[in-house]
């Protein structure tokens, strides 16, 4: 039986390379994270999700794993990691590892041995074809181009759903599952208690159903995952899993998050992920006509279905695969602070576990790049080749503009600790990626810590409300989300309390009669008006029912 209360978590996602550099080489690292544990504890965090820290070539931000049991030298050593878990535990903070289940690097020893001989046991770890059927030839990589790559040494093709440097594992082979179970055991023994299971809906491949271009929940995937989780987590009652199944819907959440087909304790809720993406090219484009109403409509099934328990979903504004929420959906010119606070209130008012992407608590904005060579992401590079050079879908200028809005690199900005030349990331001035050139006077941790009205202290206060005085209703209470006169209204109730969050996601005033009650928190420093909500104004009100 599980010994943790997952619904009590407040998670914080760190993209390690961008967080804090302790050596001055331009790369954030594990020691840098350890040095900021007191800061995170003060914020109210009790779980840190680390994007991959494994040995890697960093073709796809560490999701191209060279060795599951080693730390990338740019990030430090296993000893550094042990210190991190020890110090985090002292502060009541879990470390959550990102477990890359679907693929490994094409330079991983498993794949090297697989390419040496078809008789090596590692050959069966991967998906091979001597010749490709007509259906198989149609399979496309998520990053563009064919999903098959030829290996001359054995005269076969291997399958890669993502970059060609990321070779898909063959989960039909029990040896593959056993090898991944050993990965879980290794990190559990080092003190890890949370495990994010990456890309779990893709682990099985059904080439007869080629219309399912991303191979989502193919036949066999649930059985493979049930076998894996049973072997990996049996007897680990203090461990928990967070499943990444992008686009998961209500039916899938209920089916795979509970009952006989459960394969993860919790799933990330991708309801808002797509808002503002191009309907044709996804995050490689931009839809300027995105509608704020989608924030309510997409969340409604998850919030109002009582079978969805708070521990089953994790809500987020941004993550390593997206740009930053304020840059996408806020107003970075006139209502930067109000936008950041409104987004925070919307996140924390929802049923489910909140997950903060590093820097959201200070209003960190997107990076802005001038040309294609400024970017670092393989997904962006392939987009320039496919959509600009080959298909002529966009001009160079258009595609750069859209990537500054929606790309993953835009969101992987250097964390801003103070006002120094590169925002306190390190003392040498080196950074692995261009750092944010925001000109807001208080766009850093140092300035915001001592400002009671800062974005940081707004986050700190709302986390405190969630963890203490209003824990029962904000964590366990019923949830309803609706639109009233262009205001998103989130209502949380239990037998004793009623809280109403009023969210204005637009940069204009909206006439709205505020209900009578106690204002718990507001995105504006001034007292709310009774008859309207100002641009990006949001409030959380405690209603005293008669």
Coordinates of C-alpha atoms in Angstrom, one line a residue:
X1 CA 0.0 0.0 0.0
X2 CA 1.3 3.5 -0.9
X3 CA 2.7 5.4 2.0
X4 CA 2.7 8.8 0.3
X5 CA -0.1 11.3 -0.2
X6 CA 0.6 12.3 -3.8
X7 CA -2.2 14.9 -3.8
X8 CA -0.3 17.0 -1.2
X9 CA 2.6 17.6 -3.6
X10 CA 3.6 21.0 -5.0
X11 CA 6.1 20.1 -7.8
X12 CA 8.8 22.2 -9.4
X13 CA 10.3 21.2 -12.8
X14 CA 13.9 22.0 -13.4
X15 CA 15.7 22.0 -16.8
X16 CA 19.1 21.5 -15.2
X17 CA 21.2 23.0 -17.9
X18 CA 19.4 26.4 -17.5
X19 CA 19.0 26.5 -13.7
X20 CA 22.2 27.3 -11.9
X21 CA 25.9 26.9 -13.0
X22 CA 28.3 26.2 -10.1
X23 CA 31.4 25.8 -12.2
X24 CA 31.2 28.7 -14.6
X25 CA 31.4 26.5 -17.7
X26 CA 28.0 27.8 -19.0
X27 CA 26.0 24.8 -18.0
X28 CA 23.6 24.5 -15.1
X29 CA 24.5 21.5 -12.9
X30 CA 23.5 19.4 -10.0
X31 CA 25.6 21.3 -7.4
X32 CA 23.8 24.4 -8.6
X33 CA 20.5 22.8 -7.9
X34 CA 21.6 21.7 -4.5
X35 CA 22.7 25.3 -3.7
X36 CA 19.1 26.5 -4.3
X37 CA 17.3 23.9 -2.2
X38 CA 16.6 26.4 0.6
X39 CA 15.1 28.8 -1.9
X40 CA 12.8 26.1 -3.1
X41 CA 11.8 25.0 0.4
X42 CA 11.0 28.7 1.2
X43 CA 8.8 28.8 -1.9
X44 CA 6.9 25.8 -0.6
X45 CA 8.1 23.1 -3.0
X46 CA 8.1 19.4 -1.8
X47 CA 9.0 17.7 -5.1
X48 CA 11.6 18.5 -7.7
X49 CA 11.2 16.9 -11.2
X50 CA 14.6 16.9 -13.0
X51 CA 14.7 16.7 -16.7
X52 CA 17.1 14.0 -17.8
X53 CA 20.6 14.2 -16.2
X54 CA 22.0 11.0 -17.8
X55 CA 25.1 10.7 -19.9
X56 CA 24.0 12.1 -23.2
X57 CA 25.0 13.9 -26.4
X58 CA 22.2 16.4 -25.7
X59 CA 20.8 16.0 -29.2
X60 CA 17.3 16.2 -27.7
X61 CA 17.9 17.9 -24.4
X62 CA 19.1 14.7 -22.7
X63 CA 16.3 12.5 -23.9
X64 CA 19.0 10.8 -26.0
X65 CA 20.4 8.6 -23.3
X66 CA 24.0 7.2 -23.5
X67 CA 24.0 5.5 -20.1
X68 CA 21.1 5.4 -17.7
X69 CA 23.4 4.8 -14.7
X70 CA 25.8 7.8 -15.2
X71 CA 25.4 11.5 -14.9
X72 CA 26.3 13.8 -17.9
X73 CA 29.7 15.2 -17.0
X74 CA 28.4 18.7 -17.7
X75 CA 26.0 18.2 -14.8
X76 CA 28.4 16.6 -12.4
X77 CA 28.8 13.2 -10.9
X78 CA 26.8 10.5 -9.1
X79 CA 28.3 11.8 -5.9
X80 CA 26.9 15.2 -6.6
X81 CA 23.5 13.5 -7.2
X82 CA 23.7 11.6 -3.9
X83 CA 24.4 14.9 -2.1
X84 CA 21.3 16.4 -3.8
X85 CA 19.0 13.7 -2.7
X86 CA 20.3 13.7 0.8
X87 CA 20.0 17.5 1.2
X88 CA 16.6 17.5 -0.5
X89 CA 15.3 14.9 1.9
X90 CA 16.5 16.9 4.9
X91 CA 14.2 19.7 3.6
X92 CA 11.2 17.4 2.9
X93 CA 11.7 17.5 -0.8
X94 CA 11.4 14.5 -3.1
X95 CA 13.6 14.1 -6.2
X96 CA 11.7 13.0 -9.3
X97 CA 13.8 11.4 -12.1
X98 CA 12.8 11.5 -15.7
X99 CA 12.8 7.9 -17.0
X100 CA 13.1 7.8 -20.7
X101 CA 11.3 4.6 -21.6
X102 CA 10.7 4.8 -25.3
X103 CA 14.2 5.2 -26.7
X104 CA 18.0 5.5 -26.2
X105 CA 20.8 7.3 -28.0
X106 CA 22.1 5.7 -31.2
X107 CA 25.5 5.8 -29.4
X108 CA 24.2 3.8 -26.3
X109 CA 26.2 0.6 -25.8
X110 CA 23.1 -1.4 -26.2
X111 CA 22.6 0.0 -29.8
X112 CA 26.3 -0.4 -30.6
X113 CA 26.2 -4.1 -29.7
X114 CA 22.9 -4.4 -31.6
X115 CA 24.6 -3.1 -34.7
X116 CA 27.6 -5.4 -34.3
X117 CA 25.7 -8.7 -34.7
X118 CA 22.1 -9.9 -35.0
X119 CA 23.1 -12.6 -32.6
X120 CA 23.8 -10.2 -29.7
X121 CA 21.1 -10.1 -27.1
X122 CA 20.9 -6.4 -27.4
X123 CA 19.8 -6.7 -31.0
X124 CA 16.4 -7.6 -29.8
X125 CA 16.2 -4.5 -27.7
X126 CA 15.3 -2.5 -30.8
X127 CA 12.8 -2.6 -33.7
X128 CA 14.4 -3.8 -37.0
X129 CA 13.2 -4.5 -40.5
X130 CA 15.1 -6.1 -43.3
X131 CA 12.7 -4.6 -45.8
X132 CA 9.9 -2.1 -45.2
X133 CA 6.3 -2.8 -46.1
X134 CA 4.3 -0.1 -47.8
X135 CA 2.6 0.8 -44.5
X136 CA 5.9 0.9 -42.7
X137 CA 7.4 3.2 -45.3
X138 CA 4.7 5.8 -44.4
X139 CA 5.8 6.0 -40.8
X140 CA 7.1 9.5 -40.0
X141 CA 9.3 10.8 -37.2
X142 CA 7.7 13.4 -34.9
X143 CA 10.6 15.6 -35.7
X144 CA 10.1 15.2 -39.4
X145 CA 11.2 12.8 -42.1
X146 CA 11.1 9.0 -42.2
X147 CA 11.0 7.1 -39.0
X148 CA 13.4 4.5 -40.4
X149 CA 17.1 4.7 -40.6
X150 CA 19.4 2.2 -42.4
X151 CA 22.4 0.5 -40.8
X152 CA 24.8 -0.8 -43.3
X153 CA 26.7 -3.2 -41.0
X154 CA 23.7 -5.5 -40.5
X155 CA 21.7 -4.5 -43.6
X156 CA 18.6 -3.5 -41.6
X157 CA 16.5 -0.5 -40.8
X158 CA 15.8 0.6 -37.2
X159 CA 12.8 2.6 -36.1
X160 CA 12.9 6.0 -34.4
X161 CA 9.7 7.9 -33.5
X162 CA 11.7 11.0 -32.6
X163 CA 15.2 12.0 -33.9
X164 CA 17.3 9.5 -35.8
X165 CA 19.7 9.7 -32.8
X166 CA 16.9 8.3 -30.6
X167 CA 16.4 4.6 -31.3
X168 CA 13.1 3.2 -30.2
X169 CA 13.2 0.3 -27.7
X170 CA 11.4 -3.0 -28.5
X171 CA 9.1 -3.6 -25.6
X172 CA 8.0 -6.9 -27.0
X173 CA 11.3 -8.3 -25.8
X174 CA 11.1 -9.2 -22.1
X175 CA 14.9 -8.4 -21.8
X176 CA 14.1 -4.8 -22.7
X177 CA 11.6 -4.5 -19.9
X178 CA 14.0 -6.2 -17.5
X179 CA 16.8 -3.7 -18.4
X180 CA 14.4 -0.7 -17.7
X181 CA 13.4 -2.2 -14.4
X182 CA 17.1 -2.2 -13.4
X183 CA 17.2 1.5 -14.2
X184 CA 14.4 2.2 -11.7
X185 CA 16.1 0.0 -9.1
X186 CA 19.4 1.9 -9.6
X187 CA 17.9 5.4 -9.0
X188 CA 15.6 4.2 -6.2
X189 CA 18.6 2.9 -4.3
X190 CA 20.2 6.4 -4.7
X191 CA 17.2 8.0 -2.9
X192 CA 14.8 8.8 -5.8
X193 CA 11.2 8.4 -4.9
X194 CA 9.3 10.0 -7.8
X195 CA 9.6 8.7 -11.4
X196 CA 8.3 10.5 -14.4
X197 CA 7.6 8.0 -17.1
X198 CA 8.4 9.7 -20.4
X199 CA 6.4 9.1 -23.6
X200 CA 4.6 6.0 -22.2
X201 CA 1.8 6.0 -24.8
X202 CA 4.3 5.3 -27.6
X203 CA 6.1 2.2 -26.3
X204 CA 4.2 -0.2 -28.5
X205 CA 4.2 0.0 -32.3
X206 CA 1.4 -1.2 -34.6
X207 CA 2.4 -0.6 -38.2
X208 CA -0.9 -1.9 -39.5
X209 CA -2.5 1.2 -38.0
X210 CA -0.3 3.7 -39.8
X211 CA -3.0 6.4 -39.5
X212 CA -2.1 6.5 -35.8
X213 CA 1.1 8.4 -36.8
X214 CA 2.4 8.9 -33.3
X215 CA 1.6 5.2 -32.3
X216 CA -0.5 6.3 -29.3
X217 CA -1.6 3.5 -27.0
X218 CA -1.0 0.9 -29.6
X219 CA -2.1 -2.7 -29.0
X220 CA 0.1 -4.2 -26.3
X221 CA 1.4 -1.0 -24.7
X222 CA -0.7 -1.2 -21.6
X223 CA 0.3 -4.9 -21.0
X224 CA 3.9 -4.0 -21.5
X225 CA 3.6 -1.1 -19.0
X226 CA 1.7 -3.1 -16.5
X227 CA 4.4 -5.7 -16.6
X228 CA 7.1 -3.1 -16.2
X229 CA 5.5 -1.2 -13.3
X230 CA 4.7 -4.5 -11.5
X231 CA 8.4 -5.5 -11.7
X232 CA 9.8 -2.1 -11.1
X233 CA 7.7 -0.9 -8.2
X234 CA 6.7 -4.0 -6.3
X235 CA 7.6 -3.4 -2.7
X236 CA 8.4 0.3 -3.2
X237 CA 5.5 1.7 -1.3
X238 CA 7.1 5.1 -0.9
X239 CA 7.6 5.5 -4.6
X240 CA 5.2 7.1 -7.1
X241 CA 5.0 7.5 -10.9
X242 CA 3.9 10.5 -13.1
X243 CA 3.0 9.4 -16.6
X244 CA 3.6 11.6 -19.6
X245 CA 1.0 10.7 -22.2
X246 CA 0.6 13.9 -24.2
X247 CA -3.0 14.6 -25.1
X248 CA -4.4 12.1 -22.7
X249 CA -8.2 12.5 -22.6
X250 CA -10.7 11.8 -19.7
X251 CA -11.5 8.3 -20.8
X252 CA -7.8 7.3 -21.0
X253 CA -7.1 9.0 -17.7
X254 CA -9.7 7.0 -15.9
X255 CA -8.8 3.8 -17.7
X256 CA -5.0 4.0 -17.3
X257 CA -5.0 5.9 -14.0
X258 CA -7.1 3.5 -12.0
X259 CA -8.5 0.0 -12.0
X260 CA -7.1 -3.1 -13.6
X261 CA -5.4 -1.2 -16.5
X262 CA -3.6 1.3 -14.3
X263 CA -0.1 1.9 -15.4
X264 CA 0.8 5.2 -13.6
X265 CA -0.2 6.8 -10.3
X266 CA -0.7 10.2 -12.0
X267 CA -0.7 11.8 -15.4
X268 CA 0.3 15.2 -16.6
X269 CA -2.8 17.1 -17.8
X270 CA -2.1 18.5 -21.3
X271 CA -5.4 20.4 -21.7
X272 CA -3.7 23.7 -22.4
X273 CA -0.6 22.5 -24.2
X274 CA -1.9 23.2 -27.7
X275 CA -3.5 26.6 -27.2
X276 CA -1.8 29.0 -29.6
X277 CA -0.2 26.3 -31.7
X278 CA -0.7 26.2 -35.4
X279 CA -3.5 23.9 -36.5
X280 CA -1.3 22.7 -39.3
X281 CA 2.3 22.7 -38.0
X282 CA 1.8 22.5 -34.2
X283 CA 4.3 24.4 -32.1
X284 CA 6.3 25.0 -35.3
X285 CA 3.8 27.7 -36.1
X286 CA 1.4 30.1 -34.4
X287 CA -2.4 30.6 -34.2
X288 CA -2.9 34.3 -33.4
X289 CA -6.7 33.6 -33.1
X290 CA -6.4 31.3 -30.1
X291 CA -9.3 31.6 -27.7
X292 CA -8.9 32.1 -23.9
X293 CA -12.2 30.2 -23.5
X294 CA -10.3 27.0 -24.3
X295 CA -8.7 27.2 -20.9
X296 CA -12.1 26.5 -19.3
X297 CA -13.5 24.2 -21.9
X298 CA -10.5 21.9 -22.1
X299 CA -10.2 21.5 -18.3
X300 CA -13.9 21.0 -17.7
X301 CA -14.0 17.1 -18.1
X302 CA -11.0 16.7 -15.8
X303 CA -12.2 19.1 -13.1
X304 CA -15.9 18.1 -12.9
X305 CA -15.6 14.3 -13.1
X306 CA -15.7 13.0 -9.6
X307 CA -13.9 9.8 -10.5
X308 CA -10.8 11.9 -11.3
X309 CA -9.2 12.1 -7.9
X310 CA -6.8 15.0 -7.1
X311 CA -3.8 12.6 -7.0
X312 CA -4.5 11.4 -10.5
X313 CA -3.6 14.5 -12.5
X314 CA -0.8 17.1 -12.5
X315 CA -1.6 20.5 -14.0
X316 CA 1.0 22.8 -15.5
X317 CA 1.3 26.1 -17.4
X318 CA 4.6 25.4 -19.2
X319 CA 7.2 22.7 -19.4
X320 CA 10.4 21.8 -21.2
X321 CA 8.4 21.0 -24.4
X322 CA 6.7 24.3 -24.5
X323 CA 7.4 28.0 -24.5
X324 CA 6.5 30.1 -21.4
X325 CA 3.0 30.8 -20.5
X326 CA 3.2 34.6 -20.0
X327 CA 4.9 34.9 -23.4
X328 CA 2.3 32.8 -25.0
X329 CA -0.9 33.9 -23.3
X330 CA -0.1 37.0 -21.3
X331 CA 0.8 40.6 -21.9
X332 CA 4.6 41.0 -21.6
X333 CA 4.5 44.8 -22.2
X334 CA 1.9 46.3 -19.9
X335 CA 0.6 43.5 -17.7
X336 CA 3.6 41.3 -17.1
X337 CA 3.2 41.0 -13.4
X338 CA -0.6 40.7 -13.5
X339 CA -0.4 38.0 -16.2
X340 CA 2.1 35.9 -14.2
X341 CA -0.1 36.1 -11.1
X342 CA -3.3 35.3 -13.0
X343 CA -1.7 32.2 -14.5
X344 CA -0.5 31.1 -11.1
X345 CA -4.0 31.5 -9.6
X346 CA -5.6 29.6 -12.4
X347 CA -3.0 26.8 -11.9
X348 CA -3.4 26.6 -8.1
X349 CA -7.2 26.9 -8.1
X350 CA -7.6 23.7 -10.1
X351 CA -8.1 20.2 -8.8
X352 CA -4.9 18.2 -9.2
X353 CA -1.2 18.6 -8.4
X354 CA 0.3 21.9 -9.5
X355 CA 3.7 21.8 -11.2
X356 CA 5.7 25.0 -11.6
X357 CA 8.2 25.2 -14.4
X358 CA 11.4 26.8 -13.1
X359 CA 11.2 30.6 -13.3
X360 CA 7.4 30.9 -13.5
X361 CA 7.5 32.0 -9.9
X362 CA 9.4 35.2 -11.0
X363 CA 7.6 35.7 -14.3
X364 CA 10.4 34.4 -16.4
X365 CA 9.8 35.1 -20.1
X366 CA 10.7 33.4 -23.4
X367 CA 14.2 33.7 -24.8
X368 CA 14.2 35.7 -28.1
X369 CA 16.4 34.6 -30.9
X370 CA 17.4 36.6 -34.0
X371 CA 18.3 33.8 -36.5
X372 CA 18.2 30.0 -36.9
X373 CA 21.8 29.5 -35.7
X374 CA 20.8 31.0 -32.3
X375 CA 18.6 28.0 -31.5
X376 CA 19.8 24.7 -29.9
X377 CA 16.8 22.4 -30.4
X378 CA 16.8 19.6 -32.9
X379 CA 13.0 20.1 -33.4
X380 CA 13.6 23.7 -34.5
X381 CA 16.4 22.7 -36.8
X382 CA 14.3 20.1 -38.6
X383 CA 11.5 22.7 -38.8
X384 CA 13.7 25.2 -40.7
X385 CA 14.8 22.4 -43.1
X386 CA 11.2 21.0 -43.7
X387 CA 9.0 24.1 -43.5
X388 CA 11.4 26.9 -44.7
X389 CA 14.0 25.3 -47.0
X390 CA 12.0 22.4 -48.5
X391 CA 8.2 23.1 -48.4
X392 CA 8.5 26.9 -48.4
X393 CA 5.6 26.9 -45.9
X394 CA 7.1 29.9 -44.0
X395 CA 9.7 32.5 -44.7
X396 CA 12.9 32.5 -42.6
X397 CA 11.6 35.6 -40.7
X398 CA 8.1 34.1 -40.1
X399 CA 9.5 30.8 -38.8
X400 CA 11.9 32.6 -36.5
X401 CA 9.1 34.7 -35.2
X402 CA 6.9 31.7 -34.5
X403 CA 9.7 29.9 -32.7
X404 CA 10.2 32.9 -30.5
X405 CA 6.6 32.4 -29.4
X406 CA 6.2 28.6 -29.2
X407 CA 9.5 26.7 -29.4
X408 CA 11.0 24.6 -26.7
X409 CA 14.2 26.7 -26.8
X410 CA 12.2 29.8 -26.1
X411 CA 11.1 28.3 -22.8
X412 CA 14.5 27.0 -21.8
X413 CA 15.7 30.4 -20.6
X414 CA 18.4 30.9 -18.1
X415 CA 17.1 31.2 -14.6
X416 CA 17.4 34.8 -13.3
X417 CA 18.8 35.0 -9.8
X418 CA 19.9 38.7 -9.7
X419 CA 20.8 41.7 -11.8
X420 CA 24.3 40.8 -12.7
X421 CA 25.4 40.5 -16.4
X422 CA 23.9 37.1 -16.9
X423 CA 21.3 37.2 -14.2
X424 CA 23.4 35.4 -11.5
X425 CA 23.3 32.1 -13.5
X426 CA 27.1 32.0 -12.9
X427 CA 30.0 34.5 -12.5
X428 CA 31.8 33.9 -15.8
X429 CA 29.3 35.2 -18.3
X430 CA 29.2 31.9 -20.2
X431 CA 25.8 30.4 -21.0
X432 CA 24.9 27.4 -23.1
X433 CA 22.0 29.2 -24.6
X434 CA 21.3 32.9 -25.1
X435 CA 19.9 34.3 -21.9
X436 CA 16.7 36.4 -21.6
X437 CA 17.1 40.1 -22.4
X438 CA 14.1 41.2 -20.4
X439 CA 14.3 44.7 -19.1
X440 CA 11.9 44.5 -16.2
X441 CA 13.6 46.0 -13.1
X442 CA 12.6 43.2 -10.7
X443 CA 12.7 40.2 -13.1
X444 CA 15.0 38.2 -10.8
X445 CA 14.9 36.3 -7.5
X446 CA 16.9 38.6 -5.4
X447 CA 14.7 41.6 -6.0
X448 CA 11.5 39.7 -5.7
X449 CA 12.3 38.0 -2.4
X450 CA 12.1 41.3 -0.5
X451 CA 9.1 42.7 -2.3
X452 CA 5.9 41.6 -0.6
X453 CA 3.9 42.3 -3.8
X454 CA 6.2 40.4 -6.2
X455 CA 5.3 37.4 -8.4
X456 CA 7.5 35.2 -6.2
X457 CA 5.6 36.1 -3.0
X458 CA 2.3 35.7 -4.8
X459 CA 3.3 32.1 -5.6
X460 CA 4.6 31.6 -2.0
X461 CA 1.3 32.9 -0.6
X462 CA -1.0 30.8 -2.8
X463 CA 1.1 27.7 -2.1
X464 CA 0.7 28.5 1.6
X465 CA -3.1 28.7 1.2
X466 CA -3.1 25.4 -0.6
X467 CA -0.9 23.6 2.0
X468 CA -2.3 25.1 5.2
X469 CA -5.6 27.0 5.9
X470 CA -7.4 26.0 2.8
X471 CA -5.8 22.6 2.1
X472 CA -9.0 20.5 2.5
X473 CA -10.9 22.5 -0.1
X474 CA -8.1 23.3 -2.5
X475 CA -6.6 19.8 -2.5
X476 CA -9.6 17.5 -1.8
X477 CA -12.6 19.6 -2.7
X478 CA -15.0 19.3 -5.6
X479 CA -14.2 21.4 -8.6
X480 CA -16.3 23.2 -11.2
X481 CA -15.0 25.4 -14.0
X482 CA -17.2 27.5 -16.3
X483 CA -17.3 30.8 -18.3
X484 CA -19.4 33.7 -17.0
X485 CA -19.3 36.9 -19.1
X486 CA -15.8 36.1 -20.5
X487 CA -14.5 35.4 -17.0
X488 CA -13.2 31.9 -16.1
X489 CA -14.8 30.9 -12.8
X490 CA -13.3 28.0 -10.8
X491 CA -15.4 26.9 -7.8
X492 CA -14.0 24.6 -5.2
X493 CA -16.2 23.2 -2.5
X494 CA -16.4 20.7 0.3
X495 CA -18.9 20.3 3.2
X496 CA -17.5 23.3 5.1
X497 CA -15.9 25.7 2.5
X498 CA -16.6 27.4 -0.8
X499 CA -13.8 29.2 -2.7
X500 CA -14.4 31.0 -6.0
X501 CA -11.5 31.9 -8.4
X502 CA -12.4 34.6 -10.9
X503 CA -9.9 34.6 -13.8
X504 CA -9.6 37.4 -16.4
X505 CA -7.3 36.0 -19.1
X506 CA -7.6 39.1 -21.4
X507 CA -5.8 42.5 -21.5
X508 CA -9.1 44.4 -21.1
X509 CA -11.5 45.3 -18.4
X510 CA -14.6 43.1 -18.1
X511 CA -17.8 44.1 -16.2
X512 CA -18.4 41.5 -13.6
X513 CA -20.2 41.7 -10.2
X514 CA -17.9 40.1 -7.6
X515 CA -19.6 37.9 -5.1
X516 CA -19.5 38.9 -1.5
X517 CA -16.8 37.3 0.5
X518 CA -13.3 37.4 1.8
X519 CA -10.6 38.2 -0.7
X520 CA -7.8 35.7 -0.1
X521 CA -5.4 36.7 -2.9
X522 CA -5.5 39.0 -5.9
X523 CA -3.3 39.5 -9.0
X524 CA -3.5 43.3 -8.4
X525 CA -1.9 45.1 -5.5
X526 CA -4.9 47.5 -5.3
X527 CA -8.2 46.5 -3.8
X528 CA -10.5 44.8 -6.3
X529 CA -13.5 46.7 -7.6
X530 CA -16.9 45.3 -7.0
X531 CA -18.3 45.7 -10.5
X532 CA -15.5 44.8 -12.9
X533 CA -12.2 42.9 -13.3
X534 CA -9.3 44.8 -14.8
X535 CA -6.9 43.5 -17.4
X536 CA -5.5 40.2 -16.2
X537 CA -7.1 40.7 -12.8
X538 CA -7.9 37.5 -10.9
X539 CA -9.1 37.0 -7.4
X540 CA -9.7 34.1 -5.0
X541 CA -12.7 34.7 -2.8
X542 CA -13.9 32.7 0.2
X543 CA -17.7 32.7 0.2
X544 CA -19.5 32.5 3.5
X545 CA -22.7 30.7 2.7
X546 CA -25.7 31.2 4.9

